[in-house]
Amino acid sequence: MNETPLPQDPPSAEPALVSPAPQLAPAPRRNVGLLVVLIVFALALVASLAISVTSQRRVRVVEQELARRQQDTQGVATEARMMAKQSQDTARESAAKVALLEARLAEVALQRTQLEELIQSLSRSRDENLVVDIEAGLRVALQQSAITGSAEPLVAALKQADERLGRYSQPRLDGVRRAIAHDLDKVKAVGVADIAALTIRLDEAVRLVDELPLLSQAPPRREAVRASAKATPAAPAASGPASWWQSVTAGWQQGLDIVWDEVRSLVRVTRIEHPEAALLAPEQAFFLRENVKLRLLNARLALLSRQFDTTQADLQAVQVMLDRYFDKSSRRTGVAIELVRQVGAGARNVALPRPDGTFAALTAAAAGR
């Protein structure tokens, strides 16, 4: 360590005075001061050295901490970059999935719209098919009713249409159901000829023709004798002479009755309003009965063909022949005349009402109104 030289007094310009002899006392004071300065300087230097060493240690520790933290920061930054990259990849995947879901959602919405349109189209086409089917069935039933002359086909078709509409339960077809109910009431109110029942009556009349008695034919003699024998009551049994006399009297009475019946069978008095009936020969009775049968069969064919005018003409001819040639007092003749009369009364041409209201309602429903 270099020592700093002490300052010297500047030379005075005045001439030096003669001074006394030098004193040796002040010299140690300078050395002490210098020593103090040196000690202070040394202490300051030591303190500074200690401070610098301590600072260097702290700096080194701080550098180490900084290095460690920098490494940790780099690791965290690397991990953050990896996580950011993963987040970016996840975001890209999420964006792709969202785009795919949006595309699927758009497809589902489109499919739903198409499905709703298809359902509406199917519903409309189902309604249209139902309306067309009901209309076709009613037209066929109307033709069958016109051909057969019976209202049953039309009534059955209207009931079936009403049942189908009831099962379908479509509110916009309620007007069609009301029209069907109204037309059904109108058809049921009309009395149409029952062809089957009238045909059965004609067949029964044809069967009775061979059994009808003619005005020109007398009843058989055997039947008259048997009838008188059955009408004669048997005498009660008795004992003694009285019983013998009663049996003889009864025998004579029975013999007289038989003789009287024979006499009565020889002559018969009958009032005949039409003389030609009495002039009818026995061999012509067969042709008369066959002619009546042919008339009845012709009336039956005309009835089945719905030719009511021809049926009425044939029935009137049969009625005239029954009144003119057959015995009306006979029960069988009365039954045959009644059958012919019933067929003539029932064989009437009745106009069957058309279900125009139902057709109009079906047309309106098909048009979507």
mmCIF file of C-alpha atoms in Angstrom:
data_model
loop_
_atom_site.group_PDB
_atom_site.id
_atom_site.type_symbol
_atom_site.label_atom_id
_atom_site.label_comp_id
_atom_site.label_asym_id
_atom_site.label_seq_id
_atom_site.Cartn_x
_atom_site.Cartn_y
_atom_site.Cartn_z
ATOM 1 C CA MET A 1 0.000 0.000 0.000
ATOM 2 C CA ASN A 2 1.496 3.381 -0.994
ATOM 3 C CA GLU A 3 1.570 6.108 1.565
ATOM 4 C CA THR A 4 0.342 9.532 0.674
ATOM 5 C CA PRO A 5 3.015 12.293 1.327
ATOM 6 C CA LEU A 6 2.014 14.863 3.818
ATOM 7 C CA PRO A 7 1.510 18.398 2.567
ATOM 8 C CA GLN A 8 4.274 20.813 3.071
ATOM 9 C CA ASP A 9 3.978 24.441 3.981
ATOM 10 C CA PRO A 10 4.477 26.737 1.102
ATOM 11 C CA PRO A 11 7.616 28.819 1.118
ATOM 12 C CA SER A 12 7.142 32.205 2.496
ATOM 13 C CA ALA A 13 8.284 35.199 0.570
ATOM 14 C CA GLU A 14 9.448 36.970 3.608
ATOM 15 C CA PRO A 15 12.840 36.371 4.834
ATOM 16 C CA ALA A 16 13.030 33.799 7.486
ATOM 17 C CA LEU A 17 13.404 34.912 10.897
ATOM 18 C CA VAL A 18 15.806 33.480 13.189
ATOM 19 C CA SER A 19 13.793 31.058 15.206
ATOM 20 C CA PRO A 20 14.667 29.260 18.223
ATOM 21 C CA ALA A 21 15.846 25.741 18.225
ATOM 22 C CA PRO A 22 13.333 23.200 16.877
ATOM 23 C CA GLN A 23 11.082 21.246 19.200
ATOM 24 C CA LEU A 24 10.533 17.498 18.718
ATOM 25 C CA ALA A 25 7.043 17.173 20.277
ATOM 26 C CA PRO A 26 4.587 17.643 17.239
ATOM 27 C CA ALA A 27 6.084 14.830 15.136
ATOM 28 C CA PRO A 28 4.243 11.961 16.831
ATOM 29 C CA ARG A 29 0.856 13.585 16.328
ATOM 30 C CA ARG A 30 1.267 13.504 12.564
ATOM 31 C CA ASN A 31 2.101 9.861 12.605
ATOM 32 C CA VAL A 32 -0.909 9.086 14.727
ATOM 33 C CA GLY A 33 -3.194 10.937 12.412
ATOM 34 C CA LEU A 34 -1.683 9.234 9.470
ATOM 35 C CA LEU A 35 -2.055 5.926 11.188
ATOM 36 C CA VAL A 36 -5.682 6.622 11.983
ATOM 37 C CA VAL A 37 -6.331 7.504 8.395
ATOM 38 C CA LEU A 38 -4.627 4.402 7.290
ATOM 39 C CA ILE A 39 -6.634 2.283 9.728
ATOM 40 C CA VAL A 40 -9.848 3.888 8.645
ATOM 41 C CA PHE A 41 -8.939 3.400 5.053
ATOM 42 C CA ALA A 42 -8.038 -0.208 5.783
ATOM 43 C CA LEU A 43 -11.290 -0.791 7.612
ATOM 44 C CA ALA A 44 -13.185 0.810 4.789
ATOM 45 C CA LEU A 45 -11.305 -1.342 2.336
ATOM 46 C CA VAL A 46 -12.010 -4.477 4.382
ATOM 47 C CA ALA A 47 -15.630 -3.544 4.704
ATOM 48 C CA SER A 48 -15.859 -2.894 1.023
ATOM 49 C CA LEU A 49 -14.133 -6.189 0.330
ATOM 50 C CA ALA A 50 -16.548 -7.938 2.673
ATOM 51 C CA ILE A 51 -19.454 -6.197 1.107
ATOM 52 C CA SER A 52 -18.227 -7.048 -2.369
ATOM 53 C CA VAL A 53 -17.724 -10.677 -1.404
ATOM 54 C CA THR A 54 -21.132 -10.804 0.135
ATOM 55 C CA SER A 55 -22.614 -9.091 -2.886
ATOM 56 C CA GLN A 56 -20.826 -11.503 -5.180
ATOM 57 C CA ARG A 57 -22.219 -14.420 -3.177
ATOM 58 C CA ARG A 58 -25.673 -12.939 -3.301
ATOM 59 C CA VAL A 59 -25.305 -12.239 -7.013
ATOM 60 C CA ARG A 60 -24.128 -15.789 -7.530
ATOM 61 C CA VAL A 61 -27.090 -17.092 -5.555
ATOM 62 C CA VAL A 62 -29.390 -14.813 -7.482
ATOM 63 C CA GLU A 63 -27.833 -15.943 -10.750
ATOM 64 C CA GLN A 64 -28.322 -19.551 -9.714
ATOM 65 C CA GLU A 65 -31.888 -18.821 -8.705
ATOM 66 C CA LEU A 66 -32.411 -16.964 -11.933
ATOM 67 C CA ALA A 67 -30.903 -19.813 -13.900
ATOM 68 C CA ARG A 68 -33.087 -22.306 -12.059
ATOM 69 C CA ARG A 69 -36.129 -20.167 -12.521
ATOM 70 C CA GLN A 70 -35.189 -19.622 -16.162
ATOM 71 C CA GLN A 71 -34.976 -23.370 -16.604
ATOM 72 C CA ASP A 72 -38.304 -23.769 -14.842
ATOM 73 C CA THR A 73 -39.717 -20.982 -16.965
ATOM 74 C CA GLN A 74 -38.376 -22.631 -20.095
ATOM 75 C CA GLY A 75 -39.937 -25.918 -18.974
ATOM 76 C CA VAL A 76 -43.205 -24.188 -18.190
ATOM 77 C CA ALA A 77 -42.985 -22.326 -21.513
ATOM 78 C CA THR A 78 -42.304 -25.585 -23.333
ATOM 79 C CA GLU A 79 -45.190 -27.226 -21.532
ATOM 80 C CA ALA A 80 -47.356 -24.189 -22.256
ATOM 81 C CA ARG A 81 -46.390 -24.346 -25.924
ATOM 82 C CA MET A 82 -47.251 -28.042 -25.951
ATOM 83 C CA MET A 83 -50.524 -27.344 -24.208
ATOM 84 C CA ALA A 84 -51.196 -24.449 -26.564
ATOM 85 C CA LYS A 85 -50.455 -26.729 -29.490
ATOM 86 C CA GLN A 86 -52.740 -29.383 -28.021
ATOM 87 C CA SER A 87 -55.352 -26.691 -27.428
ATOM 88 C CA GLN A 88 -54.984 -25.562 -31.011
ATOM 89 C CA ASP A 89 -55.298 -29.144 -32.209
ATOM 90 C CA THR A 90 -58.291 -29.627 -29.914
ATOM 91 C CA ALA A 91 -59.771 -26.368 -31.162
ATOM 92 C CA ARG A 92 -59.247 -27.470 -34.745
ATOM 93 C CA GLU A 93 -60.826 -30.836 -33.990
ATOM 94 C CA SER A 94 -63.676 -29.129 -32.147
ATOM 95 C CA ALA A 95 -64.141 -26.728 -35.040
ATOM 96 C CA ALA A 96 -64.147 -29.663 -37.449
ATOM 97 C CA LYS A 97 -66.623 -31.545 -35.251
ATOM 98 C CA VAL A 98 -68.789 -28.451 -34.897
ATOM 99 C CA ALA A 99 -68.717 -27.986 -38.662
ATOM 100 C CA LEU A 100 -69.578 -31.675 -39.098
ATOM 101 C CA LEU A 101 -72.361 -31.408 -36.527
ATOM 102 C CA GLU A 102 -73.688 -28.297 -38.225
ATOM 103 C CA ALA A 103 -73.613 -30.122 -41.534
ATOM 104 C CA ARG A 104 -75.365 -33.126 -39.942
ATOM 105 C CA LEU A 105 -77.857 -30.802 -38.281
ATOM 106 C CA ALA A 106 -78.529 -29.137 -41.611
ATOM 107 C CA GLU A 107 -78.997 -32.582 -43.178
ATOM 108 C CA VAL A 108 -81.306 -33.635 -40.328
ATOM 109 C CA ALA A 109 -83.315 -30.429 -40.687
ATOM 110 C CA LEU A 110 -83.535 -31.004 -44.430
ATOM 111 C CA GLN A 111 -84.536 -34.627 -43.899
ATOM 112 C CA ARG A 112 -87.110 -33.564 -41.313
ATOM 113 C CA THR A 113 -88.556 -31.045 -43.738
ATOM 114 C CA GLN A 114 -88.638 -33.653 -46.476
ATOM 115 C CA LEU A 115 -90.170 -36.180 -44.067
ATOM 116 C CA GLU A 116 -92.867 -33.720 -43.024
ATOM 117 C CA GLU A 117 -93.597 -32.974 -46.672
ATOM 118 C CA LEU A 118 -93.667 -36.714 -47.397
ATOM 119 C CA ILE A 119 -96.018 -37.341 -44.461
ATOM 120 C CA GLN A 120 -98.289 -34.532 -45.620
ATOM 121 C CA SER A 121 -98.131 -35.881 -49.163
ATOM 122 C CA LEU A 122 -98.911 -39.400 -47.920
ATOM 123 C CA SER A 123 -101.738 -38.058 -45.789
ATOM 124 C CA ARG A 124 -103.150 -36.147 -48.727
ATOM 125 C CA SER A 125 -102.740 -39.086 -51.052
ATOM 126 C CA ARG A 126 -104.316 -41.392 -48.447
ATOM 127 C CA ASP A 127 -107.271 -39.045 -48.171
ATOM 128 C CA GLU A 128 -107.512 -38.830 -51.940
ATOM 129 C CA ASN A 129 -107.294 -42.620 -52.294
ATOM 130 C CA LEU A 130 -109.983 -43.052 -49.648
ATOM 131 C CA VAL A 131 -112.241 -40.503 -51.342
ATOM 132 C CA VAL A 132 -111.716 -42.071 -54.771
ATOM 133 C CA ASP A 133 -112.315 -45.575 -53.393
ATOM 134 C CA ILE A 134 -115.535 -44.540 -51.663
ATOM 135 C CA GLU A 135 -116.792 -42.758 -54.768
ATOM 136 C CA ALA A 136 -116.032 -45.761 -56.987
ATOM 137 C CA GLY A 137 -117.779 -48.110 -54.528
ATOM 138 C CA LEU A 138 -120.869 -45.883 -54.450
ATOM 139 C CA ARG A 139 -121.048 -45.713 -58.239
ATOM 140 C CA VAL A 140 -120.776 -49.509 -58.524
ATOM 141 C CA ALA A 141 -123.455 -49.941 -55.845
ATOM 142 C CA LEU A 142 -125.691 -47.457 -57.679
ATOM 143 C CA GLN A 143 -125.336 -49.491 -60.871
ATOM 144 C CA GLN A 144 -126.097 -52.718 -58.999
ATOM 145 C CA SER A 145 -129.178 -51.139 -57.447
ATOM 146 C CA ALA A 146 -130.336 -49.976 -60.884
ATOM 147 C CA ILE A 147 -129.830 -53.469 -62.316
ATOM 148 C CA THR A 148 -131.376 -55.428 -59.465
ATOM 149 C CA GLY A 149 -134.063 -52.875 -58.600
ATOM 150 C CA SER A 150 -133.154 -53.209 -54.932
ATOM 151 C CA ALA A 151 -131.798 -50.542 -52.627
ATOM 152 C CA GLU A 152 -129.740 -53.006 -50.597
ATOM 153 C CA PRO A 153 -126.463 -52.611 -52.585
ATOM 154 C CA LEU A 154 -126.594 -48.816 -52.285
ATOM 155 C CA VAL A 155 -127.524 -48.953 -48.595
ATOM 156 C CA ALA A 156 -124.690 -51.405 -47.895
ATOM 157 C CA ALA A 157 -122.194 -49.230 -49.788
ATOM 158 C CA LEU A 158 -123.245 -46.085 -47.892
ATOM 159 C CA LYS A 159 -122.974 -47.882 -44.530
ATOM 160 C CA GLN A 160 -119.551 -49.273 -45.432
ATOM 161 C CA ALA A 161 -118.337 -45.812 -46.497
ATOM 162 C CA ASP A 162 -119.575 -44.299 -43.234
ATOM 163 C CA GLU A 163 -117.782 -47.013 -41.211
ATOM 164 C CA ARG A 164 -114.512 -46.451 -43.103
ATOM 165 C CA LEU A 165 -114.671 -42.707 -42.538
ATOM 166 C CA GLY A 166 -115.442 -43.315 -38.876
ATOM 167 C CA ARG A 167 -112.334 -45.508 -38.489
ATOM 168 C CA TYR A 168 -110.215 -42.987 -40.413
ATOM 169 C CA SER A 169 -111.348 -40.074 -38.171
ATOM 170 C CA GLN A 170 -110.209 -37.246 -40.416
ATOM 171 C CA PRO A 171 -111.849 -33.934 -39.394
ATOM 172 C CA ARG A 172 -111.907 -32.530 -42.911
ATOM 173 C CA LEU A 173 -114.039 -35.495 -44.057
ATOM 174 C CA ASP A 174 -116.832 -34.862 -41.551
ATOM 175 C CA GLY A 175 -118.852 -33.135 -44.271
ATOM 176 C CA VAL A 176 -118.720 -36.341 -46.314
ATOM 177 C CA ARG A 177 -120.061 -38.332 -43.354
ATOM 178 C CA ARG A 178 -122.950 -35.905 -42.904
ATOM 179 C CA ALA A 179 -123.802 -36.144 -46.616
ATOM 180 C CA ILE A 180 -123.665 -39.964 -46.433
ATOM 181 C CA ALA A 181 -126.023 -40.006 -43.431
ATOM 182 C CA HIS A 182 -128.487 -37.718 -45.250
ATOM 183 C CA ASP A 183 -128.445 -39.820 -48.456
ATOM 184 C CA LEU A 184 -128.761 -43.021 -46.421
ATOM 185 C CA ASP A 185 -131.939 -41.729 -44.799
ATOM 186 C CA LYS A 186 -133.354 -40.802 -48.217
ATOM 187 C CA VAL A 187 -132.601 -44.233 -49.696
ATOM 188 C CA LYS A 188 -134.094 -46.064 -46.709
ATOM 189 C CA ALA A 189 -137.266 -43.977 -46.940
ATOM 190 C CA VAL A 190 -137.971 -45.211 -50.486
ATOM 191 C CA GLY A 191 -139.946 -48.453 -50.742
ATOM 192 C CA VAL A 192 -138.294 -50.563 -53.459
ATOM 193 C CA ALA A 193 -139.772 -53.776 -54.797
ATOM 194 C CA ASP A 194 -138.452 -56.901 -53.109
ATOM 195 C CA ILE A 195 -137.728 -58.995 -56.178
ATOM 196 C CA ALA A 196 -136.772 -62.120 -54.239
ATOM 197 C CA ALA A 197 -139.998 -62.231 -52.231
ATOM 198 C CA LEU A 198 -142.133 -61.534 -55.312
ATOM 199 C CA THR A 199 -140.357 -64.301 -57.223
ATOM 200 C CA ILE A 200 -141.065 -66.759 -54.393
ATOM 201 C CA ARG A 201 -144.790 -65.846 -54.520
ATOM 202 C CA LEU A 202 -144.874 -66.423 -58.296
ATOM 203 C CA ASP A 203 -143.209 -69.827 -57.872
ATOM 204 C CA GLU A 204 -145.846 -70.758 -55.277
ATOM 205 C CA ALA A 205 -148.609 -69.641 -57.658
ATOM 206 C CA VAL A 206 -147.125 -71.765 -60.454
ATOM 207 C CA ARG A 207 -147.096 -74.777 -58.121
ATOM 208 C CA LEU A 208 -150.775 -74.271 -57.220
ATOM 209 C CA VAL A 209 -152.012 -74.093 -60.830
ATOM 210 C CA ASP A 210 -152.181 -77.895 -61.220
ATOM 211 C CA GLU A 211 -154.303 -78.169 -58.060
ATOM 212 C CA LEU A 212 -156.876 -75.468 -58.861
ATOM 213 C CA PRO A 213 -160.422 -76.743 -59.591
ATOM 214 C CA LEU A 214 -162.066 -75.662 -62.851
ATOM 215 C CA LEU A 215 -165.652 -74.482 -63.176
ATOM 216 C CA SER A 216 -166.248 -77.014 -65.958
ATOM 217 C CA GLN A 217 -165.219 -80.011 -63.858
ATOM 218 C CA ALA A 218 -167.470 -81.612 -61.202
ATOM 219 C CA PRO A 219 -165.978 -83.026 -58.015
ATOM 220 C CA PRO A 220 -165.299 -86.798 -58.098
ATOM 221 C CA ARG A 221 -168.152 -89.103 -57.000
ATOM 222 C CA ARG A 222 -166.017 -91.096 -54.626
ATOM 223 C CA GLU A 223 -165.077 -87.990 -52.707
ATOM 224 C CA ALA A 224 -168.778 -87.062 -52.343
ATOM 225 C CA VAL A 225 -169.656 -90.561 -51.105
ATOM 226 C CA ARG A 226 -166.803 -90.572 -48.638
ATOM 227 C CA ALA A 227 -167.730 -87.124 -47.433
ATOM 228 C CA SER A 228 -171.372 -88.198 -46.820
ATOM 229 C CA ALA A 229 -170.205 -91.374 -45.079
ATOM 230 C CA LYS A 230 -167.941 -89.374 -42.817
ATOM 231 C CA ALA A 231 -170.683 -86.855 -42.147
ATOM 232 C CA THR A 232 -173.152 -89.603 -41.007
ATOM 233 C CA PRO A 233 -172.707 -90.150 -37.246
ATOM 234 C CA ALA A 234 -172.572 -93.682 -35.872
ATOM 235 C CA ALA A 235 -175.621 -94.832 -33.853
ATOM 236 C CA PRO A 236 -175.026 -95.544 -30.169
ATOM 237 C CA ALA A 237 -174.974 -99.189 -29.190
ATOM 238 C CA ALA A 238 -178.028 -100.538 -27.318
ATOM 239 C CA SER A 239 -179.297 -103.901 -26.027
ATOM 240 C CA GLY A 240 -182.569 -105.830 -26.598
ATOM 241 C CA PRO A 241 -185.305 -105.353 -29.260
ATOM 242 C CA ALA A 242 -184.774 -101.594 -29.245
ATOM 243 C CA SER A 243 -181.191 -102.037 -30.304
ATOM 244 C CA TRP A 244 -182.219 -104.327 -33.173
ATOM 245 C CA TRP A 245 -184.800 -101.809 -34.392
ATOM 246 C CA GLN A 246 -182.250 -98.940 -34.161
ATOM 247 C CA SER A 247 -179.661 -100.857 -36.132
ATOM 248 C CA VAL A 248 -182.191 -101.606 -38.878
ATOM 249 C CA THR A 249 -183.298 -97.976 -38.975
ATOM 250 C CA ALA A 250 -179.679 -96.778 -39.130
ATOM 251 C CA GLY A 251 -178.916 -99.189 -41.989
ATOM 252 C CA TRP A 252 -181.943 -97.960 -43.973
ATOM 253 C CA GLN A 253 -180.976 -94.347 -43.310
ATOM 254 C CA GLN A 254 -177.401 -94.926 -44.453
ATOM 255 C CA GLY A 255 -178.572 -96.668 -47.587
ATOM 256 C CA LEU A 256 -180.952 -93.806 -48.381
ATOM 257 C CA ASP A 257 -178.124 -91.300 -47.870
ATOM 258 C CA ILE A 258 -175.901 -93.174 -50.240
ATOM 259 C CA VAL A 259 -178.620 -93.314 -52.879
ATOM 260 C CA TRP A 260 -179.367 -89.608 -52.439
ATOM 261 C CA ASP A 261 -175.647 -88.751 -52.761
ATOM 262 C CA GLU A 262 -175.491 -90.769 -55.946
ATOM 263 C CA VAL A 263 -178.484 -88.921 -57.307
ATOM 264 C CA ARG A 264 -177.023 -85.548 -56.321
ATOM 265 C CA SER A 265 -173.731 -86.420 -58.018
ATOM 266 C CA LEU A 266 -175.518 -86.956 -61.288
ATOM 267 C CA VAL A 267 -176.843 -83.402 -61.412
ATOM 268 C CA ARG A 268 -175.013 -80.224 -60.244
ATOM 269 C CA VAL A 269 -176.406 -76.725 -60.410
ATOM 270 C CA THR A 270 -173.677 -74.031 -60.605
ATOM 271 C CA ARG A 271 -173.865 -70.344 -61.433
ATOM 272 C CA ILE A 272 -171.292 -69.544 -64.117
ATOM 273 C CA GLU A 273 -170.839 -65.880 -64.922
ATOM 274 C CA HIS A 274 -168.793 -66.598 -68.057
ATOM 275 C CA PRO A 275 -170.459 -69.124 -70.378
ATOM 276 C CA GLU A 276 -167.197 -70.010 -72.119
ATOM 277 C CA ALA A 277 -165.960 -71.602 -68.904
ATOM 278 C CA ALA A 278 -168.702 -74.240 -69.096
ATOM 279 C CA LEU A 279 -167.936 -74.902 -72.754
ATOM 280 C CA LEU A 280 -164.315 -75.731 -71.962
ATOM 281 C CA ALA A 281 -163.631 -79.344 -72.977
ATOM 282 C CA PRO A 282 -161.887 -81.633 -70.450
ATOM 283 C CA GLU A 283 -158.924 -82.170 -72.786
ATOM 284 C CA GLN A 284 -158.474 -78.386 -73.039
ATOM 285 C CA ALA A 285 -158.008 -78.035 -69.262
ATOM 286 C CA PHE A 286 -154.399 -79.185 -69.629
ATOM 287 C CA PHE A 287 -153.629 -76.450 -72.143
ATOM 288 C CA LEU A 288 -155.416 -73.873 -69.952
ATOM 289 C CA ARG A 289 -153.275 -74.742 -66.950
ATOM 290 C CA GLU A 290 -150.102 -74.709 -69.053
ATOM 291 C CA ASN A 291 -151.060 -71.328 -70.497
ATOM 292 C CA VAL A 292 -151.521 -69.960 -66.960
ATOM 293 C CA LYS A 293 -148.118 -71.372 -65.984
ATOM 294 C CA LEU A 294 -146.469 -69.811 -69.040
ATOM 295 C CA ARG A 295 -148.003 -66.458 -68.183
ATOM 296 C CA LEU A 296 -146.740 -66.698 -64.627
ATOM 297 C CA LEU A 297 -143.260 -67.744 -65.754
ATOM 298 C CA ASN A 298 -143.194 -64.924 -68.288
ATOM 299 C CA ALA A 299 -144.163 -62.509 -65.496
ATOM 300 C CA ARG A 300 -141.357 -63.947 -63.369
ATOM 301 C CA LEU A 301 -138.771 -63.396 -66.129
ATOM 302 C CA ALA A 302 -140.052 -59.870 -66.710
ATOM 303 C CA LEU A 303 -139.856 -59.199 -62.977
ATOM 304 C CA LEU A 304 -136.253 -60.396 -62.834
ATOM 305 C CA SER A 305 -135.474 -58.213 -65.857
ATOM 306 C CA ARG A 306 -137.088 -55.202 -64.125
ATOM 307 C CA GLN A 307 -139.692 -54.951 -66.911
ATOM 308 C CA PHE A 308 -142.567 -54.069 -64.633
ATOM 309 C CA ASP A 309 -144.993 -53.135 -67.429
ATOM 310 C CA THR A 310 -144.697 -56.615 -68.971
ATOM 311 C CA THR A 311 -145.052 -58.148 -65.517
ATOM 312 C CA GLN A 312 -148.262 -56.235 -64.861
ATOM 313 C CA ALA A 313 -149.706 -57.240 -68.252
ATOM 314 C CA ASP A 314 -148.994 -60.940 -67.669
ATOM 315 C CA LEU A 315 -150.380 -60.813 -64.136
ATOM 316 C CA GLN A 316 -153.574 -59.143 -65.336
ATOM 317 C CA ALA A 317 -154.000 -61.871 -67.962
ATOM 318 C CA VAL A 318 -153.496 -64.545 -65.287
ATOM 319 C CA GLN A 319 -155.991 -62.771 -63.023
ATOM 320 C CA VAL A 320 -158.587 -62.783 -65.813
ATOM 321 C CA MET A 321 -158.091 -66.495 -66.490
ATOM 322 C CA LEU A 322 -158.337 -67.373 -62.801
ATOM 323 C CA ASP A 323 -161.571 -65.413 -62.455
ATOM 324 C CA ARG A 324 -163.097 -66.866 -65.647
ATOM 325 C CA TYR A 325 -162.159 -70.559 -65.697
ATOM 326 C CA PHE A 326 -161.428 -71.568 -62.095
ATOM 327 C CA ASP A 327 -163.662 -72.057 -59.109
ATOM 328 C CA LYS A 328 -163.207 -69.024 -56.860
ATOM 329 C CA SER A 329 -165.051 -70.699 -54.005
ATOM 330 C CA SER A 330 -162.114 -73.084 -53.601
ATOM 331 C CA ARG A 331 -159.561 -72.185 -50.961
ATOM 332 C CA ARG A 332 -156.627 -72.960 -53.250
ATOM 333 C CA THR A 333 -158.023 -70.723 -55.946
ATOM 334 C CA GLY A 334 -158.366 -67.917 -53.418
ATOM 335 C CA VAL A 335 -154.746 -68.423 -52.337
ATOM 336 C CA ALA A 336 -153.535 -68.315 -55.956
ATOM 337 C CA ILE A 337 -155.559 -65.158 -56.683
ATOM 338 C CA GLU A 338 -154.166 -63.508 -53.533
ATOM 339 C CA LEU A 339 -150.581 -64.393 -54.514
ATOM 340 C CA VAL A 340 -151.044 -62.906 -57.987
ATOM 341 C CA ARG A 341 -152.584 -59.780 -56.471
ATOM 342 C CA GLN A 342 -149.680 -59.326 -54.038
ATOM 343 C CA VAL A 343 -147.116 -59.701 -56.813
ATOM 344 C CA GLY A 344 -149.007 -57.176 -58.958
ATOM 345 C CA ALA A 345 -149.117 -54.714 -56.058
ATOM 346 C CA GLY A 346 -145.406 -55.095 -55.307
ATOM 347 C CA ALA A 347 -144.086 -55.059 -58.875
ATOM 348 C CA ARG A 348 -143.904 -51.286 -59.201
ATOM 349 C CA ASN A 349 -141.175 -49.256 -60.836
ATOM 350 C CA VAL A 350 -139.882 -46.984 -58.056
ATOM 351 C CA ALA A 351 -137.154 -44.457 -58.863
ATOM 352 C CA LEU A 352 -134.186 -44.976 -56.565
ATOM 353 C CA PRO A 353 -132.741 -41.662 -55.303
ATOM 354 C CA ARG A 354 -129.145 -40.922 -56.264
ATOM 355 C CA PRO A 355 -126.625 -39.980 -53.536
ATOM 356 C CA ASP A 356 -125.826 -36.656 -55.207
ATOM 357 C CA GLY A 357 -125.022 -34.990 -51.877
ATOM 358 C CA THR A 358 -122.396 -37.612 -51.110
ATOM 359 C CA PHE A 359 -120.851 -37.273 -54.572
ATOM 360 C CA ALA A 360 -120.680 -33.473 -54.179
ATOM 361 C CA ALA A 361 -119.050 -33.797 -50.732
ATOM 362 C CA LEU A 362 -116.512 -36.300 -52.066
ATOM 363 C CA THR A 363 -115.652 -33.988 -54.968
ATOM 364 C CA ALA A 364 -115.161 -31.081 -52.553
ATOM 365 C CA ALA A 365 -112.964 -33.231 -50.275
ATOM 366 C CA ALA A 366 -110.849 -34.392 -53.221
ATOM 367 C CA ALA A 367 -110.367 -30.769 -54.306
ATOM 368 C CA GLY A 368 -109.070 -29.920 -50.810
ATOM 369 C CA ARG A 369 -111.858 -27.553 -49.843
#
